[in-house]
Short mmCIF file of N, CA and C and ligand atoms in Angstrom, two decimals:
data_model
loop_
_atom_site.label_atom_id
_atom_site.label_comp_id
_atom_site.label_asym_id
_atom_site.label_seq_id
_atom_site.Cartn_x
_atom_site.Cartn_y
_atom_site.Cartn_z
N MET A 243 0.76 -1.24 0.13
CA MET A 243 -0.02 -0.08 -0.10
C MET A 243 0.78 1.24 -0.17
N SER A 244 0.44 2.22 -0.83
CA SER A 244 1.08 3.38 -0.79
C SER A 244 0.94 4.34 0.63
N THR A 245 1.89 5.11 1.07
CA THR A 245 1.66 5.94 2.21
C THR A 245 1.26 7.21 1.71
N ILE A 246 0.05 7.83 2.01
CA ILE A 246 -0.34 8.99 1.82
C ILE A 246 -0.07 9.80 3.08
N GLY A 247 0.38 11.00 2.86
CA GLY A 247 0.79 11.86 3.94
C GLY A 247 -0.19 13.00 3.94
N ARG A 248 0.48 14.10 4.11
CA ARG A 248 -0.54 15.48 4.29
C ARG A 248 -1.10 15.92 2.91
N ILE A 249 -2.08 16.88 2.97
CA ILE A 249 -2.38 17.53 1.71
C ILE A 249 -1.17 18.73 1.56
N ALA A 250 -0.45 18.28 0.50
CA ALA A 250 0.70 19.17 0.38
C ALA A 250 0.38 20.60 -0.03
N HIS A 251 -0.42 20.77 -1.01
CA HIS A 251 -1.15 22.02 -1.33
C HIS A 251 -2.46 21.84 -2.18
N ILE A 252 -3.11 23.08 -2.23
CA ILE A 252 -4.25 23.06 -2.91
C ILE A 252 -4.17 24.11 -4.11
N GLY A 253 -4.21 23.62 -5.45
CA GLY A 253 -4.12 24.52 -6.68
C GLY A 253 -5.08 25.03 -6.88
N ILE A 254 -5.14 26.63 -7.01
CA ILE A 254 -6.30 27.57 -7.26
C ILE A 254 -5.71 28.27 -8.73
N ALA A 255 -6.46 28.05 -9.71
CA ALA A 255 -6.27 28.80 -11.06
C ALA A 255 -6.67 30.10 -11.01
N VAL A 256 -5.90 31.08 -11.41
CA VAL A 256 -6.02 32.33 -11.34
C VAL A 256 -5.66 33.07 -12.81
N LYS A 257 -6.23 34.14 -13.15
CA LYS A 257 -5.96 34.79 -14.14
C LYS A 257 -4.47 35.52 -13.99
N SER A 258 -4.39 35.98 -12.93
CA SER A 258 -3.34 36.79 -12.57
C SER A 258 -2.71 36.59 -11.20
N ILE A 259 -1.48 36.26 -10.86
CA ILE A 259 -1.13 35.95 -9.50
C ILE A 259 -1.01 37.31 -8.88
N ALA A 260 -0.62 38.31 -9.30
CA ALA A 260 -0.31 39.57 -8.95
C ALA A 260 -1.83 40.20 -8.45
N GLU A 261 -2.72 39.85 -9.27
CA GLU A 261 -4.02 40.26 -8.87
C GLU A 261 -4.48 39.56 -7.56
N ALA A 262 -4.23 38.08 -7.50
CA ALA A 262 -4.84 37.30 -6.48
C ALA A 262 -4.08 37.80 -5.30
N GLU A 263 -2.80 38.09 -5.35
CA GLU A 263 -2.16 38.46 -4.25
C GLU A 263 -2.88 39.50 -3.39
N ARG A 264 -3.56 40.35 -3.99
CA ARG A 264 -4.41 41.31 -3.30
C ARG A 264 -5.29 40.84 -2.35
N PHE A 265 -5.97 39.52 -2.58
CA PHE A 265 -6.84 38.98 -1.53
C PHE A 265 -5.93 38.13 -0.56
N TYR A 266 -5.17 37.06 -1.30
CA TYR A 266 -4.44 36.12 -0.50
C TYR A 266 -3.28 36.72 0.21
N VAL A 267 -2.40 37.58 -0.28
CA VAL A 267 -1.28 38.24 0.70
C VAL A 267 -1.90 39.51 1.34
N GLN A 268 -2.15 40.38 0.68
CA GLN A 268 -2.51 41.72 1.24
C GLN A 268 -3.74 41.61 2.29
N GLY A 269 -4.69 40.86 1.71
CA GLY A 269 -6.07 40.53 2.37
C GLY A 269 -6.04 39.73 3.55
N LEU A 270 -5.64 38.42 3.12
CA LEU A 270 -5.88 37.22 4.38
C LEU A 270 -4.17 37.40 4.96
N GLY A 271 -3.46 38.00 4.52
CA GLY A 271 -2.11 38.08 5.34
C GLY A 271 -1.26 36.79 5.05
N ILE A 272 -1.48 36.00 4.10
CA ILE A 272 -0.64 34.74 3.85
C ILE A 272 0.71 35.37 3.26
N GLU A 273 1.75 34.79 3.80
CA GLU A 273 3.06 35.20 3.34
C GLU A 273 3.17 34.62 1.95
N LEU A 274 3.87 35.23 0.96
CA LEU A 274 4.20 34.70 -0.26
C LEU A 274 5.74 33.86 -0.20
N ASP A 275 5.62 32.68 -0.34
CA ASP A 275 6.99 32.09 0.07
C ASP A 275 7.87 32.43 -1.23
N HIS A 276 7.35 31.85 -2.45
CA HIS A 276 8.01 32.20 -3.79
C HIS A 276 7.31 31.94 -5.15
N THR A 277 7.48 32.54 -6.06
CA THR A 277 6.88 32.24 -7.25
C THR A 277 8.06 31.87 -8.19
N GLU A 278 7.53 30.96 -9.33
CA GLU A 278 8.21 30.05 -10.04
C GLU A 278 7.67 29.75 -11.36
N ASP A 279 8.16 29.78 -12.61
CA ASP A 279 7.69 29.35 -13.81
C ASP A 279 7.98 27.81 -13.77
N VAL A 280 6.73 27.33 -14.23
CA VAL A 280 7.19 25.63 -14.65
C VAL A 280 6.63 25.53 -15.95
N PRO A 281 7.55 25.81 -16.80
CA PRO A 281 7.40 25.88 -18.21
C PRO A 281 6.81 24.57 -18.77
N GLU A 282 7.41 23.05 -17.96
CA GLU A 282 6.84 21.77 -18.34
C GLU A 282 5.15 21.97 -18.29
N GLN A 283 4.57 22.66 -17.28
CA GLN A 283 3.06 22.51 -17.06
C GLN A 283 2.47 23.85 -17.40
N GLY A 284 3.23 24.79 -18.19
CA GLY A 284 2.78 25.80 -18.83
C GLY A 284 2.16 27.01 -17.86
N VAL A 285 2.82 27.06 -16.63
CA VAL A 285 2.31 27.82 -15.44
C VAL A 285 3.26 28.38 -14.80
N LYS A 286 3.05 29.59 -14.30
CA LYS A 286 3.78 30.38 -13.21
C LYS A 286 3.08 30.00 -11.94
N VAL A 287 3.70 29.59 -10.89
CA VAL A 287 2.89 29.29 -9.71
C VAL A 287 3.46 30.20 -8.65
N ALA A 288 2.71 30.28 -7.45
CA ALA A 288 3.14 31.10 -6.32
C ALA A 288 2.77 30.22 -5.02
N PHE A 289 3.77 30.00 -4.25
CA PHE A 289 3.26 29.14 -3.10
C PHE A 289 3.10 30.10 -1.86
N LEU A 290 2.04 29.71 -1.23
CA LEU A 290 1.77 30.63 0.23
C LEU A 290 1.40 29.57 1.00
N PRO A 291 2.28 29.46 2.31
CA PRO A 291 2.32 28.51 3.03
C PRO A 291 1.16 28.99 3.89
N THR A 292 0.23 27.51 4.49
CA THR A 292 -0.72 27.71 5.34
C THR A 292 -0.56 26.59 6.40
N GLY A 293 0.27 27.01 7.49
CA GLY A 293 0.27 25.85 8.46
C GLY A 293 1.05 24.60 7.71
N GLU A 294 0.30 23.43 7.62
CA GLU A 294 0.97 22.18 7.30
C GLU A 294 0.94 22.21 5.82
N SER A 295 0.09 22.75 5.04
CA SER A 295 -0.10 22.81 3.59
C SER A 295 0.13 24.14 3.19
N GLU A 296 -0.11 24.26 1.87
CA GLU A 296 0.19 25.59 1.09
C GLU A 296 -0.80 25.69 0.16
N LEU A 297 -1.21 26.92 -0.28
CA LEU A 297 -1.89 27.39 -1.35
C LEU A 297 -0.90 27.40 -2.57
N GLU A 298 -1.43 26.85 -3.83
CA GLU A 298 -0.64 27.14 -4.80
C GLU A 298 -1.27 27.97 -5.95
N LEU A 299 -1.20 29.28 -6.21
CA LEU A 299 -1.63 29.79 -7.27
C LEU A 299 -1.24 29.37 -8.62
N LEU A 300 -2.01 29.39 -9.57
CA LEU A 300 -1.40 28.94 -10.89
C LEU A 300 -1.90 29.94 -11.88
N GLU A 301 -1.12 30.55 -12.46
CA GLU A 301 -1.33 31.46 -13.69
C GLU A 301 -0.83 30.91 -14.95
N PRO A 302 -1.57 30.69 -16.07
CA PRO A 302 -1.03 30.26 -17.27
C PRO A 302 -0.07 31.17 -17.73
N LEU A 303 1.09 30.54 -18.51
CA LEU A 303 2.07 31.09 -19.00
C LEU A 303 1.87 31.51 -20.48
N SER A 304 0.78 30.64 -21.17
CA SER A 304 0.34 31.00 -22.47
C SER A 304 -1.06 30.36 -22.84
N GLU A 305 -1.53 30.69 -23.83
CA GLU A 305 -2.93 30.37 -24.09
C GLU A 305 -2.91 28.94 -24.31
N ALA A 306 -2.03 28.27 -24.72
CA ALA A 306 -2.04 26.79 -25.03
C ALA A 306 -1.77 25.82 -23.51
N SER A 307 -1.58 26.52 -22.53
CA SER A 307 -1.46 26.04 -21.11
C SER A 307 -2.77 25.41 -20.94
N PRO A 308 -2.97 24.13 -20.12
CA PRO A 308 -4.05 23.52 -19.67
C PRO A 308 -4.98 24.31 -18.77
N VAL A 309 -4.04 25.30 -17.75
CA VAL A 309 -4.75 26.03 -17.10
C VAL A 309 -5.53 27.19 -17.69
N ALA A 310 -5.00 27.71 -18.76
CA ALA A 310 -5.70 28.61 -19.67
C ALA A 310 -6.99 27.89 -20.33
N LYS A 311 -6.96 26.72 -20.56
CA LYS A 311 -8.16 26.04 -21.05
C LYS A 311 -9.06 26.03 -19.75
N PHE A 312 -8.53 25.72 -18.73
CA PHE A 312 -9.54 25.49 -17.48
C PHE A 312 -10.07 26.74 -17.16
N LEU A 313 -9.44 27.91 -17.21
CA LEU A 313 -9.86 29.35 -16.71
C LEU A 313 -11.06 29.71 -17.78
N GLU A 314 -10.78 29.18 -19.08
CA GLU A 314 -11.76 29.52 -20.21
C GLU A 314 -12.99 28.89 -20.08
N LYS A 315 -12.80 27.54 -19.51
CA LYS A 315 -14.04 26.75 -19.37
C LYS A 315 -14.81 26.88 -17.95
N ARG A 316 -13.97 27.00 -16.89
CA ARG A 316 -14.74 26.95 -15.57
C ARG A 316 -14.51 28.27 -14.86
N GLY A 317 -13.53 29.34 -15.24
CA GLY A 317 -13.31 30.29 -14.70
C GLY A 317 -12.21 30.13 -13.44
N GLU A 318 -11.96 31.08 -12.64
CA GLU A 318 -10.93 30.76 -11.37
C GLU A 318 -11.69 30.14 -10.54
N GLY A 319 -10.75 29.16 -9.80
CA GLY A 319 -11.15 28.49 -8.90
C GLY A 319 -10.27 27.24 -8.39
N ILE A 320 -10.64 26.30 -7.73
CA ILE A 320 -9.87 25.17 -6.90
C ILE A 320 -9.71 24.33 -8.54
N HIS A 321 -8.68 24.09 -8.74
CA HIS A 321 -8.02 23.32 -9.86
C HIS A 321 -7.63 21.92 -9.57
N HIS A 322 -6.84 21.66 -8.43
CA HIS A 322 -6.39 20.33 -8.00
C HIS A 322 -6.07 20.39 -6.51
N ILE A 323 -5.94 19.15 -6.01
CA ILE A 323 -5.41 19.00 -4.80
C ILE A 323 -4.35 18.02 -4.83
N CYS A 324 -3.22 18.44 -4.06
CA CYS A 324 -2.22 17.61 -4.22
C CYS A 324 -1.96 16.95 -2.70
N LEU A 325 -1.42 15.74 -2.90
CA LEU A 325 -1.30 14.71 -1.83
C LEU A 325 0.16 14.32 -1.69
N GLU A 326 0.52 14.23 -0.83
CA GLU A 326 1.98 13.95 -0.58
C GLU A 326 2.20 12.41 -0.21
N VAL A 327 3.00 11.58 -1.08
CA VAL A 327 3.18 10.25 -0.83
C VAL A 327 4.70 10.02 -0.67
N ALA A 328 4.94 8.88 -0.08
CA ALA A 328 6.20 8.51 0.47
C ALA A 328 6.92 7.92 -0.99
N ASP A 329 6.14 7.07 -1.84
CA ASP A 329 6.70 6.53 -2.69
C ASP A 329 5.81 6.48 -4.08
N ILE A 330 6.32 7.48 -4.78
CA ILE A 330 5.31 7.79 -5.89
C ILE A 330 5.21 6.87 -6.97
N GLU A 331 6.14 5.86 -7.35
CA GLU A 331 5.94 4.76 -8.20
C GLU A 331 4.93 3.73 -7.70
N ALA A 332 5.31 3.60 -6.23
CA ALA A 332 4.11 2.62 -5.71
C ALA A 332 2.80 3.04 -5.69
N ALA A 333 2.79 4.46 -5.38
CA ALA A 333 1.19 4.97 -5.42
C ALA A 333 0.58 4.85 -6.76
N LEU A 334 1.42 5.08 -7.96
CA LEU A 334 0.92 5.15 -9.33
C LEU A 334 0.48 3.62 -9.59
N SER A 335 1.56 2.62 -9.41
CA SER A 335 1.32 1.36 -9.83
C SER A 335 -0.01 0.63 -9.14
N GLN A 336 -0.11 1.08 -7.79
CA GLN A 336 -1.25 0.48 -7.10
C GLN A 336 -2.63 1.28 -7.70
N LEU A 337 -2.53 2.43 -8.11
CA LEU A 337 -3.84 3.23 -8.83
C LEU A 337 -4.04 2.43 -10.03
N ALA A 338 -3.10 2.09 -10.85
CA ALA A 338 -3.01 1.62 -12.20
C ALA A 338 -3.87 0.19 -12.04
N ALA A 339 -3.18 -0.46 -11.09
CA ALA A 339 -3.92 -1.79 -10.53
C ALA A 339 -5.22 -1.77 -10.40
N GLN A 340 -5.90 -0.73 -9.76
CA GLN A 340 -7.14 -0.41 -9.41
C GLN A 340 -7.92 0.03 -10.73
N GLY A 341 -7.42 0.18 -11.72
CA GLY A 341 -8.02 0.63 -13.02
C GLY A 341 -8.17 2.18 -13.09
N ALA A 342 -7.34 2.90 -12.14
CA ALA A 342 -7.38 4.45 -12.07
C ALA A 342 -6.81 5.04 -13.47
N GLU A 343 -7.41 6.09 -14.03
CA GLU A 343 -6.85 6.60 -15.25
C GLU A 343 -5.83 7.84 -14.84
N LEU A 344 -4.49 7.34 -15.12
CA LEU A 344 -3.61 8.19 -14.72
C LEU A 344 -3.07 9.01 -16.00
N ILE A 345 -2.84 10.77 -15.58
CA ILE A 345 -2.75 11.46 -16.82
C ILE A 345 -1.22 11.07 -16.88
N ASP A 346 -0.46 10.99 -16.02
CA ASP A 346 1.14 10.82 -15.79
C ASP A 346 1.53 9.25 -15.42
N LYS A 347 1.75 8.43 -16.31
CA LYS A 347 1.87 7.06 -15.98
C LYS A 347 3.29 6.89 -15.25
N ALA A 348 4.13 8.06 -15.32
CA ALA A 348 5.29 8.04 -14.57
C ALA A 348 5.67 9.34 -14.02
N PRO A 349 6.32 9.46 -12.86
CA PRO A 349 6.46 10.97 -12.34
C PRO A 349 7.11 11.83 -13.36
N ARG A 350 6.68 13.03 -13.21
CA ARG A 350 7.58 14.27 -13.98
C ARG A 350 7.77 15.17 -12.93
N ARG A 351 8.60 15.95 -13.41
CA ARG A 351 9.23 17.07 -12.73
C ARG A 351 7.95 18.41 -12.58
N GLY A 352 7.92 18.54 -11.25
CA GLY A 352 7.02 19.85 -10.97
C GLY A 352 7.66 20.69 -10.39
N ALA A 353 6.97 21.81 -9.72
CA ALA A 353 7.45 23.05 -8.97
C ALA A 353 8.58 22.38 -7.98
N GLU A 354 9.46 23.25 -7.76
CA GLU A 354 10.49 23.05 -6.86
C GLU A 354 11.28 21.75 -7.06
N GLY A 355 11.32 21.31 -8.30
CA GLY A 355 12.04 20.11 -8.92
C GLY A 355 11.64 18.92 -8.17
N LYS A 356 10.29 18.93 -7.65
CA LYS A 356 9.75 17.75 -7.00
C LYS A 356 9.17 16.63 -8.06
N ARG A 357 9.08 15.47 -7.81
CA ARG A 357 8.46 14.46 -8.53
C ARG A 357 7.06 14.40 -8.40
N VAL A 358 6.19 14.66 -9.46
CA VAL A 358 4.68 14.70 -9.23
C VAL A 358 4.04 13.91 -10.39
N ALA A 359 2.70 13.57 -10.30
CA ALA A 359 1.94 12.93 -11.22
C ALA A 359 0.55 13.25 -10.95
N PHE A 360 -0.22 13.47 -12.21
CA PHE A 360 -1.45 13.79 -11.71
C PHE A 360 -2.49 12.62 -12.47
N ILE A 361 -3.59 12.52 -11.63
CA ILE A 361 -4.45 11.33 -11.86
C ILE A 361 -5.85 12.15 -12.29
N HIS A 362 -6.37 11.55 -13.41
CA HIS A 362 -7.59 12.16 -13.96
C HIS A 362 -8.73 12.36 -13.11
N PRO A 363 -9.41 13.43 -13.37
CA PRO A 363 -10.55 13.63 -12.42
C PRO A 363 -11.75 12.55 -12.50
N ARG A 364 -11.76 11.89 -13.70
CA ARG A 364 -12.85 10.95 -13.86
C ARG A 364 -12.72 9.76 -13.16
N SER A 365 -11.39 9.46 -12.53
CA SER A 365 -11.05 8.39 -11.74
C SER A 365 -11.34 8.99 -10.22
N ALA A 366 -11.05 10.31 -9.89
CA ALA A 366 -11.16 10.73 -8.71
C ALA A 366 -12.40 11.55 -8.30
N HIS A 367 -13.62 11.21 -8.64
CA HIS A 367 -14.98 11.53 -8.44
C HIS A 367 -14.95 13.27 -8.67
N GLY A 368 -14.40 13.59 -9.79
CA GLY A 368 -14.46 15.00 -10.27
C GLY A 368 -13.27 15.94 -9.80
N VAL A 369 -12.39 15.38 -8.98
CA VAL A 369 -11.22 15.98 -8.56
C VAL A 369 -9.86 15.74 -9.26
N LEU A 370 -9.20 16.74 -9.82
CA LEU A 370 -7.90 16.52 -10.34
C LEU A 370 -6.90 16.38 -9.07
N ILE A 371 -6.30 15.13 -9.03
CA ILE A 371 -5.55 14.83 -7.95
C ILE A 371 -3.99 14.85 -8.32
N GLU A 372 -3.33 15.67 -7.70
CA GLU A 372 -1.80 15.46 -8.07
C GLU A 372 -1.02 14.72 -6.76
N LEU A 373 -0.12 13.89 -7.11
CA LEU A 373 0.70 13.20 -6.21
C LEU A 373 1.93 13.90 -6.30
N VAL A 374 2.68 14.08 -5.15
CA VAL A 374 3.89 14.65 -4.95
C VAL A 374 4.97 13.60 -4.03
N GLU A 375 6.00 13.46 -4.42
CA GLU A 375 6.98 12.62 -3.52
C GLU A 375 7.54 13.44 -2.66
N LYS A 376 7.24 12.92 -1.31
CA LYS A 376 7.96 13.41 -0.18
C LYS A 376 9.44 13.75 -0.32
N ALA A 377 10.08 14.97 -0.20
CA ALA A 377 11.55 15.18 -0.26
C ALA A 377 12.39 14.42 0.58
ZN1 LIG B 1054 0.22 21.52 -7.75
#
């Protein structure tokens, strides 16, 4: 069995991180840890630590970004939930064995150089799930 840890972060799709900071940073007073471009996923991300977890604001880098398509279809809002796992390969093979639809059959590089993989919302009752391997 794979070992699921904490909710690493909740991903929120936004049109503009600079704009969203007015609410999350200036308004709620959450500290902005850092921003980073993740070209592999077509996004700029901002990490806002909230206790054990973080909020991850996602802004599309281009019109071709999956997050740009998400914004077009659904508007701003919760995009995915990221769960920490001890062994990402073990988690993926367990899910595959259960018939889950994996967007990433093997881990890829996510923000902060961490190993991540996405699971299709069709298999997760409407929620896009990201797994991240514990550093
Ligand atoms: Zn994420």
